[in-house]
Structures are given as structure tokens and as C-alpha cells.
PDB file of C-alpha atoms in Angstrom:
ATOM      1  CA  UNK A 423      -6.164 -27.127 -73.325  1.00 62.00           C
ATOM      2  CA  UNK A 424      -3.868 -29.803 -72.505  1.00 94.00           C
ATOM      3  CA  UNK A 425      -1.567 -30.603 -75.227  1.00 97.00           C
ATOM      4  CA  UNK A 426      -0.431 -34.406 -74.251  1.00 97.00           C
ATOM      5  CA  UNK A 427      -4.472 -34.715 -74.377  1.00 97.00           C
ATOM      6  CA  UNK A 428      -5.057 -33.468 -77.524  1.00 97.00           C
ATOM      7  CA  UNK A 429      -2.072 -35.309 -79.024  1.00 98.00           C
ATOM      8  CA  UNK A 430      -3.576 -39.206 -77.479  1.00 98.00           C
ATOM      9  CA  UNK A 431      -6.922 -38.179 -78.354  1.00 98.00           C
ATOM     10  CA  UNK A 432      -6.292 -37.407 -82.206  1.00 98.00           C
ATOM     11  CA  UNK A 433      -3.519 -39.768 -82.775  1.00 98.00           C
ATOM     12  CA  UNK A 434      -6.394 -42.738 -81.820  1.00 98.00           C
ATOM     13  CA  UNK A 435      -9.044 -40.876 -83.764  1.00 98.00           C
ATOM     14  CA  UNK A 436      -6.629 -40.873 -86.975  1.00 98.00           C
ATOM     15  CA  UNK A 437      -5.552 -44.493 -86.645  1.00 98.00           C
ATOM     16  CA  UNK A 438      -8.990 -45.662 -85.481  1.00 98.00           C
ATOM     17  CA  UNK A 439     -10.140 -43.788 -88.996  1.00 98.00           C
ATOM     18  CA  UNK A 440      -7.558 -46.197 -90.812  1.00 98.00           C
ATOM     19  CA  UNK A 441      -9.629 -49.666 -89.810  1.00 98.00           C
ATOM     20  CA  UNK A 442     -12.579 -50.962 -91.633  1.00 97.00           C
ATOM     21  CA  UNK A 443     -15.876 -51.080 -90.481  1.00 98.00           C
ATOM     22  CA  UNK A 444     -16.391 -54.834 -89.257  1.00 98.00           C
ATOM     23  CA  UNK A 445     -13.142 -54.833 -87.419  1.00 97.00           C
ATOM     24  CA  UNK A 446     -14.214 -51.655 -85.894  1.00 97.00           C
ATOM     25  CA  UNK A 447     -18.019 -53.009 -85.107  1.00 98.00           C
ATOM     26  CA  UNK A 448     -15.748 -55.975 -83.349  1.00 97.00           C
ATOM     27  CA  UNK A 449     -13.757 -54.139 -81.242  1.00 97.00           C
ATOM     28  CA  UNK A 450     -15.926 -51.158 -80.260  1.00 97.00           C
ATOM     29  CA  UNK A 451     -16.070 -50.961 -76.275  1.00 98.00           C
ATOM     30  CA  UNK A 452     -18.824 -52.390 -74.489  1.00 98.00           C
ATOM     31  CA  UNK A 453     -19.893 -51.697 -70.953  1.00 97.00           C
ATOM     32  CA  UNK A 454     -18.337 -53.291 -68.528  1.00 96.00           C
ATOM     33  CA  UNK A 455     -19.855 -57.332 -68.274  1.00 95.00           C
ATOM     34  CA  UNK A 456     -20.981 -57.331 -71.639  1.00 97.00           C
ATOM     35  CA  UNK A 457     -18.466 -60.816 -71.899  1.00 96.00           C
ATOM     36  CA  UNK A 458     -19.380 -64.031 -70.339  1.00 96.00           C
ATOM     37  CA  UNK A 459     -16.499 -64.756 -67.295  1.00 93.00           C
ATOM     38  CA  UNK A 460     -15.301 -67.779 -69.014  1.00 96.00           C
ATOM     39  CA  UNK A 461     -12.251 -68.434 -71.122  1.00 96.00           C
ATOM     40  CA  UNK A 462     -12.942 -68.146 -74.549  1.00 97.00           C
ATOM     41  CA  UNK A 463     -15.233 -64.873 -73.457  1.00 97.00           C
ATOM     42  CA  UNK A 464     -12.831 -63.418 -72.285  1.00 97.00           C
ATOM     43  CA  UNK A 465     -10.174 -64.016 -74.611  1.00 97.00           C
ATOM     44  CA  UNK A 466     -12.674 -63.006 -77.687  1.00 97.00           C
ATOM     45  CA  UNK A 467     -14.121 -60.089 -75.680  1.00 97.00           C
ATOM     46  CA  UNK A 468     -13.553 -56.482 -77.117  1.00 98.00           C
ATOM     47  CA  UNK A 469     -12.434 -53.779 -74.506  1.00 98.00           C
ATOM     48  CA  UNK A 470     -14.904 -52.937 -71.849  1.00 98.00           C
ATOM     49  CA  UNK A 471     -15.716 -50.298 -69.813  1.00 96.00           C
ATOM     50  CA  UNK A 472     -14.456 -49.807 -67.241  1.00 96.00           C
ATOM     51  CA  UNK A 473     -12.182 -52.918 -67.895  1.00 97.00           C
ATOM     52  CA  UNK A 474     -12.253 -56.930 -68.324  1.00 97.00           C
ATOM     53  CA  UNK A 475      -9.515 -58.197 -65.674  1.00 96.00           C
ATOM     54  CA  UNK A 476      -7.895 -60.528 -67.982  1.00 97.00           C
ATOM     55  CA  UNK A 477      -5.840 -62.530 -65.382  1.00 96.00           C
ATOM     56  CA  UNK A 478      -2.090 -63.789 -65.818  1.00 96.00           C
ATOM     57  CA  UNK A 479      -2.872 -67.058 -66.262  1.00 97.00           C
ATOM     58  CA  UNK A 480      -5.147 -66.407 -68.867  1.00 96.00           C
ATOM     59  CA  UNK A 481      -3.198 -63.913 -70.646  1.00 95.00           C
ATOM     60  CA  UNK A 482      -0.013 -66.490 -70.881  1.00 96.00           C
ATOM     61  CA  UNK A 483      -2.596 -69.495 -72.031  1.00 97.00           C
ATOM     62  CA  UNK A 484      -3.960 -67.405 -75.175  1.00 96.00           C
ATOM     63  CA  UNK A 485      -0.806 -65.817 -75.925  1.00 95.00           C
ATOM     64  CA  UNK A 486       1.663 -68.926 -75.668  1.00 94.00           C
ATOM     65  CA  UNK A 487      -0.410 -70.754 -78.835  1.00 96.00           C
ATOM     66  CA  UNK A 488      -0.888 -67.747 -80.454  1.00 95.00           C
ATOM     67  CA  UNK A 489       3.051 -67.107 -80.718  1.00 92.00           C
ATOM     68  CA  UNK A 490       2.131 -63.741 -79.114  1.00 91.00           C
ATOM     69  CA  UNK A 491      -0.353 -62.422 -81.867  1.00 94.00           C
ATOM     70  CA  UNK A 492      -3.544 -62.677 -79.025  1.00 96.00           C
ATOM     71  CA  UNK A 493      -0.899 -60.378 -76.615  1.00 95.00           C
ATOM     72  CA  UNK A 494      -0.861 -58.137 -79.337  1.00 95.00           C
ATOM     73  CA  UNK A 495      -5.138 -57.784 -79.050  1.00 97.00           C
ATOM     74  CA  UNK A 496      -4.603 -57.576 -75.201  1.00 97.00           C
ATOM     75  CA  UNK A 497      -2.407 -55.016 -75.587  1.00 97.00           C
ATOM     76  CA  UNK A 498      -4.838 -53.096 -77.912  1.00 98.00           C
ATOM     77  CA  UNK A 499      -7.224 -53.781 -75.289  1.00 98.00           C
ATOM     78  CA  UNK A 500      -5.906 -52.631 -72.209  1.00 98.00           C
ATOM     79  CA  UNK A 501      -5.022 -49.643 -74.025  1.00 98.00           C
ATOM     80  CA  UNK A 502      -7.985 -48.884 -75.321  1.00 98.00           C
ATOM     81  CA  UNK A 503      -9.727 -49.237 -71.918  1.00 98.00           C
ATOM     82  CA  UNK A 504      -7.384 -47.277 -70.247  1.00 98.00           C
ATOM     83  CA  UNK A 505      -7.852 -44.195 -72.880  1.00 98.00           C
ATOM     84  CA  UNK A 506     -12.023 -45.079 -72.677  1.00 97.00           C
ATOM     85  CA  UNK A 507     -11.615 -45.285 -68.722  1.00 97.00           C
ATOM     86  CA  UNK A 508      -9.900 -41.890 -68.386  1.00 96.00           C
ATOM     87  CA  UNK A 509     -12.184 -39.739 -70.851  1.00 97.00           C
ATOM     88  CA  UNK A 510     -14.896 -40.986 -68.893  1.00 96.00           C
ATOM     89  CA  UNK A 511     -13.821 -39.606 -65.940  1.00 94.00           C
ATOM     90  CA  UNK A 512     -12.914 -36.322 -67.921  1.00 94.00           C
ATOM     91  CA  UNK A 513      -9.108 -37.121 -66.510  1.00 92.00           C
ATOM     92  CA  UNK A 514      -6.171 -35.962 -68.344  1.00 95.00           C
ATOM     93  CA  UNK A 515      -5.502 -38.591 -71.573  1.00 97.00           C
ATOM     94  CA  UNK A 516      -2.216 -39.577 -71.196  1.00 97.00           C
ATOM     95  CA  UNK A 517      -2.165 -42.495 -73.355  1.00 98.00           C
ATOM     96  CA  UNK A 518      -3.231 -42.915 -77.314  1.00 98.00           C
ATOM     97  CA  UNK A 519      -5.286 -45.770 -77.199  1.00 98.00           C
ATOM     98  CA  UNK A 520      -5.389 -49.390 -78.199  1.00 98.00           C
ATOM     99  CA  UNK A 521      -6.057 -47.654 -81.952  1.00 98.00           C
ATOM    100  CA  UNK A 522      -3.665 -45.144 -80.957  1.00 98.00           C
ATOM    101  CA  UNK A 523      -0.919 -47.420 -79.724  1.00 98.00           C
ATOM    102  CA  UNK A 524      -1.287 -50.562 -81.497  1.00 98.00           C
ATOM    103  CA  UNK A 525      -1.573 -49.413 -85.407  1.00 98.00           C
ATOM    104  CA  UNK A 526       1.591 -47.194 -85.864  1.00 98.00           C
ATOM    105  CA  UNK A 527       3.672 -49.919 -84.820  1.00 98.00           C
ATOM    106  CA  UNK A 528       1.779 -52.734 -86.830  1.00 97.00           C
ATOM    107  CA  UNK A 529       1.600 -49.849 -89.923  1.00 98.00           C
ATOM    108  CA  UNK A 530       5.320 -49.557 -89.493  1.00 98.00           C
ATOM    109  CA  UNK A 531       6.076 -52.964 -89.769  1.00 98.00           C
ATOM    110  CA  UNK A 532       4.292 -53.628 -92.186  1.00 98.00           C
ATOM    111  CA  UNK A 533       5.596 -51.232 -94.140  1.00 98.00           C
ATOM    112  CA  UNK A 534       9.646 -50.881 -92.908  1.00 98.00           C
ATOM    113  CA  UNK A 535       9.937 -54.671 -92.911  1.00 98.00           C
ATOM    114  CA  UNK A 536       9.063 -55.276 -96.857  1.00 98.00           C
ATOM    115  CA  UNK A 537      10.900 -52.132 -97.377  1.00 98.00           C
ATOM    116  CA  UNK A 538      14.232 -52.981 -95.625  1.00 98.00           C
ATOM    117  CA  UNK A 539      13.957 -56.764 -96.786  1.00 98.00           C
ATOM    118  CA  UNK A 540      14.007 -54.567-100.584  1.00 98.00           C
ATOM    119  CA  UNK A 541      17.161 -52.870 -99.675  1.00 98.00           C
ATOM    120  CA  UNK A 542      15.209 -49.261 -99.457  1.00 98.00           C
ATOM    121  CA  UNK A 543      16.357 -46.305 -98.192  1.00 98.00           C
ATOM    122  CA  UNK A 544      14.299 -45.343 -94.829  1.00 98.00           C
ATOM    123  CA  UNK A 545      12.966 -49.177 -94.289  1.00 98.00           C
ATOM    124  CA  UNK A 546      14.769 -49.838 -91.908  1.00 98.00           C
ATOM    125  CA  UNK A 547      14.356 -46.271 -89.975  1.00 98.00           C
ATOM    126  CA  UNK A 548      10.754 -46.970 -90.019  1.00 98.00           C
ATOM    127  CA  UNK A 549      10.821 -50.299 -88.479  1.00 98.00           C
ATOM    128  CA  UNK A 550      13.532 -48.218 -85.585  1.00 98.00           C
ATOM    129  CA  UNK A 551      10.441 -45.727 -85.459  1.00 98.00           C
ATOM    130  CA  UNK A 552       7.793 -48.610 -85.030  1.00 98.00           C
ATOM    131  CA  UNK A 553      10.294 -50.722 -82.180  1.00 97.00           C
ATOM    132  CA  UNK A 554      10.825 -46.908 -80.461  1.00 97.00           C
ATOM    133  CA  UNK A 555       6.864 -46.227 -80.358  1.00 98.00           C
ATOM    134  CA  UNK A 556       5.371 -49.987 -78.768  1.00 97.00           C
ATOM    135  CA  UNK A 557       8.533 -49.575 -76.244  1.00 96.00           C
ATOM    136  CA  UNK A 558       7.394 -45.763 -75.616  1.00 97.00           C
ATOM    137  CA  UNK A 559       4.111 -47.122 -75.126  1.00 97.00           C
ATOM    138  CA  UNK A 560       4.703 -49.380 -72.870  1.00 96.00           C
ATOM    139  CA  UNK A 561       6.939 -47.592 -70.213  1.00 97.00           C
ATOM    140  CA  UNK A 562       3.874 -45.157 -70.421  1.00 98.00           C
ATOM    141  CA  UNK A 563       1.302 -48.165 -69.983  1.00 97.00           C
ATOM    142  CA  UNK A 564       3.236 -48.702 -66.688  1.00 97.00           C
ATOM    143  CA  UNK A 565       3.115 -45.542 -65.417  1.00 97.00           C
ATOM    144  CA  UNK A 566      -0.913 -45.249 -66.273  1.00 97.00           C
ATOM    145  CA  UNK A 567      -0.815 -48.698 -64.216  1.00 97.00           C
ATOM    146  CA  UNK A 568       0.677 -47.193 -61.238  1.00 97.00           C
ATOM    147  CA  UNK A 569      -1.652 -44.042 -61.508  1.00 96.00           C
ATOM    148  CA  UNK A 570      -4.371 -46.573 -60.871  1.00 96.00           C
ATOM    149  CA  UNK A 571      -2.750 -47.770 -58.130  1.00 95.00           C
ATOM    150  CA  UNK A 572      -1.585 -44.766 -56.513  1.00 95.00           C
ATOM    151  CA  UNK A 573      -1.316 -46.061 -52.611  1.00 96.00           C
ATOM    152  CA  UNK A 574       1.814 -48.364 -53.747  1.00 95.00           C
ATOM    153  CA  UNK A 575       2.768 -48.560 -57.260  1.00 96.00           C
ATOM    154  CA  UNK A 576       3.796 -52.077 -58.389  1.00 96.00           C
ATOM    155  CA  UNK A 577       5.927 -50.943 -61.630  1.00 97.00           C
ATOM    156  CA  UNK A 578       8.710 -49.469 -61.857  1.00 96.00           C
ATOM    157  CA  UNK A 579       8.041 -47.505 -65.963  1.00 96.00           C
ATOM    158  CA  UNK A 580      11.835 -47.850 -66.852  1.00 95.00           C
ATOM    159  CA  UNK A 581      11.143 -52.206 -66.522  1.00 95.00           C
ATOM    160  CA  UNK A 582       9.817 -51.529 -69.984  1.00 94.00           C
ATOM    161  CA  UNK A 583      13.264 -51.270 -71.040  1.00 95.00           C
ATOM    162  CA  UNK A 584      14.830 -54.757 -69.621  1.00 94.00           C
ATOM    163  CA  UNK A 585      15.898 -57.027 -71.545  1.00 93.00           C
ATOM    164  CA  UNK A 586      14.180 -60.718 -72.599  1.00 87.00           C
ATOM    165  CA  UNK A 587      13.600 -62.425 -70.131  1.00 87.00           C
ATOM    166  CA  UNK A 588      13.222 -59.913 -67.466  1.00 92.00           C
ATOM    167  CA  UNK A 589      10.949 -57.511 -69.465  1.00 90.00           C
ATOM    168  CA  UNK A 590       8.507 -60.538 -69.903  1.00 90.00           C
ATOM    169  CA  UNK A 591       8.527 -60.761 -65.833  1.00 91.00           C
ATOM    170  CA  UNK A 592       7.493 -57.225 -65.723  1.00 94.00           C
ATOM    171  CA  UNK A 593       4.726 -57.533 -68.374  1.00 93.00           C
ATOM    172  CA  UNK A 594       3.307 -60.173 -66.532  1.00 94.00           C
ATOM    173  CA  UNK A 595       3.556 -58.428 -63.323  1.00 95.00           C
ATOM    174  CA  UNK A 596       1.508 -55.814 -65.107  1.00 97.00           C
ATOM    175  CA  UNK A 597      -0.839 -57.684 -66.425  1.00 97.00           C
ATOM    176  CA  UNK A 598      -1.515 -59.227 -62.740  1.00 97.00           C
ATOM    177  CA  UNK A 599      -1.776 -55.438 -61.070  1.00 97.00           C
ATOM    178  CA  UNK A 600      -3.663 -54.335 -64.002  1.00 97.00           C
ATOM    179  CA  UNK A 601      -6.215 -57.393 -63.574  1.00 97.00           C
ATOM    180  CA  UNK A 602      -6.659 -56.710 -60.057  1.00 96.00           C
ATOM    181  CA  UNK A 603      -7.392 -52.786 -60.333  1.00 97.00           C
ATOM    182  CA  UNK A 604     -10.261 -54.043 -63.326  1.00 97.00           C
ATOM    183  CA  UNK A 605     -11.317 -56.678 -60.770  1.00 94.00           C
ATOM    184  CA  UNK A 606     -12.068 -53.528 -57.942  1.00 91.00           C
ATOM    185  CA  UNK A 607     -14.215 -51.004 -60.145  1.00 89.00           C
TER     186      UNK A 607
END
């Protein structure tokens, strides 16, 4: 079997097996239109399957008063019903998961940042780890974008890696393409 498949699949299995119950009731994936269209719905609305477009606009209004923490559920989200989306159509998983991508960088923050602020040895190399794996994750999530999108592929996966400002143009960009494929199935 496919390796890269095996390593996605069991890397959100282990970290989804690190979250208690209600969160996990919460954010369990429901079939596609299970969330009312409107804003708060959608904003509150675990994955789906296949996927809630969550439009730019929207995605800048929760985020902005949220100082970023809602992006950080969106990004579980998307994540989450990308993985869902491809086991369902028995594809290749080449991606770990909102579980899968979101909780070893939250776990390593939470852990290297009280651990470097302590003066400990290997704090700060886990918060490097954490910073390396949400950047991994995200030049993936924009190739896995562009695989959905295969007739002309709006990212470019090494945009991931611009610098503030420009990487938040990207982001947005994806979030707009993304939207739009959701918006089609």
C-alpha cells in the first residue's frame, strides 16, 4: 500500500485519539448541507462532506475579530474535508487531516513555548518543529487545491512560503478557489 496514505491516515487517527469526546461530537463531519447558508452557520458549522464553501469575505469577517483563532478552525476544517473528501472517493490521502494537521502544531506550541519561555533545552526546537509542520501543511494544502482544480491551477504551492503580507494574499486566494470548487460538487 501507499505509504504517504498510510502516514496521513494514522497521523489524524493518533491526534484525533488525543481530543475529548464533546469537542470531537462538535466537530465530527456532517453531510454536506447539514449547516444553515447564513453567517453564523457557517462560521459555527463543523466540516462537511463534501465541503461548506466558506467564502473570502466570510472567512476575513470571522477571522479579523477573532485575532485569527476562527482561521485556525477553518483551517482544521478545510483540512479535514479535504482528507474526508478524498477517502471517500478511495483517492490517494495526501494530506493528514484537520486532526492531523492542526494538533501537532497547536501540541507544539503549547508545549515549546512554556518550555523556551523556561530557558529549556529543546523548547525552542519544538516550537521550529511546530512553525516547520503548519508551513509544510500548507504548501501541501495548495497543491491538494490545485488537484481539485486540475484544468488551471490557481496556486502556485511554494506561495506558502512568502512572506507577510504576500502569503496572506495567497491564503485568501485559496480560500476563494477552494470556496468555489465546494460551491460545484
Amino acid at each position: 500500500d501507499d505509504a504517504v496514505s498510510k502516514f496521513c491516515i494514522g497521523t489524524n487517527a493518533f491526534f484525533k485519539s488525543t481530543i475529548i469526546e464533546p469537542v470531537l461530537d462538535y466537530v465530527e463531519t456532517r453531510p454536506a448541507g447539514s449547516a444553515d447558508a447564513d453567517f453564523w452557520s457557517v462560521v459555527k458549522a463543523p466540516p462537511e462532506s463534501p465541503g461548506i464553501p466558506r467564502p473570502v469575505w466570510l472567512t476575513i469577517c470571522a477571522s479579523a475579530p477573532t485575532g485569527l483563532l476562527w482561521y485556525g478552525y477553518y483551517k482544521f476544517s478545510v483540512e479535514e474535508e479535504l482528507f474526508q473528501d478524498e477517502l471517500a472517493r478511495g483517492e490517494r490521502v495526501t494530506g493528514c487531516g484537520g486532526f492531523g494537521t492542526l494538533f501537532p502544531f497547536v501540541y507544539g506550541i503549547l508545549i515549546g513555548g512554556p518550555l523556551t519561555l523556561l530557558g529549556v533545552p529543546g523548547g525552542e526546537t519544538i516550537l521550529d518543529a511546530a512553525a516547520f509542520w503548519i508551513l509544510a501543511s500548507q504548501v501541501n494544502l495548495y497543491r491538494r487545491v490545485n488537484a481539485c482544480i486540475p484544468e488551471s491551477p490557481p496556486l502556485h504551492p511554494w506561495w506558502a512560503l512568502l512572506p507577510p503580507p504576500l502569503d496572506v494574499v495567497v491564503g485568501l486566494r485559496q480560500v476563494h478557489f477552494l470556496a468555489e470548487y465546494w460551491k460545484d460538487c
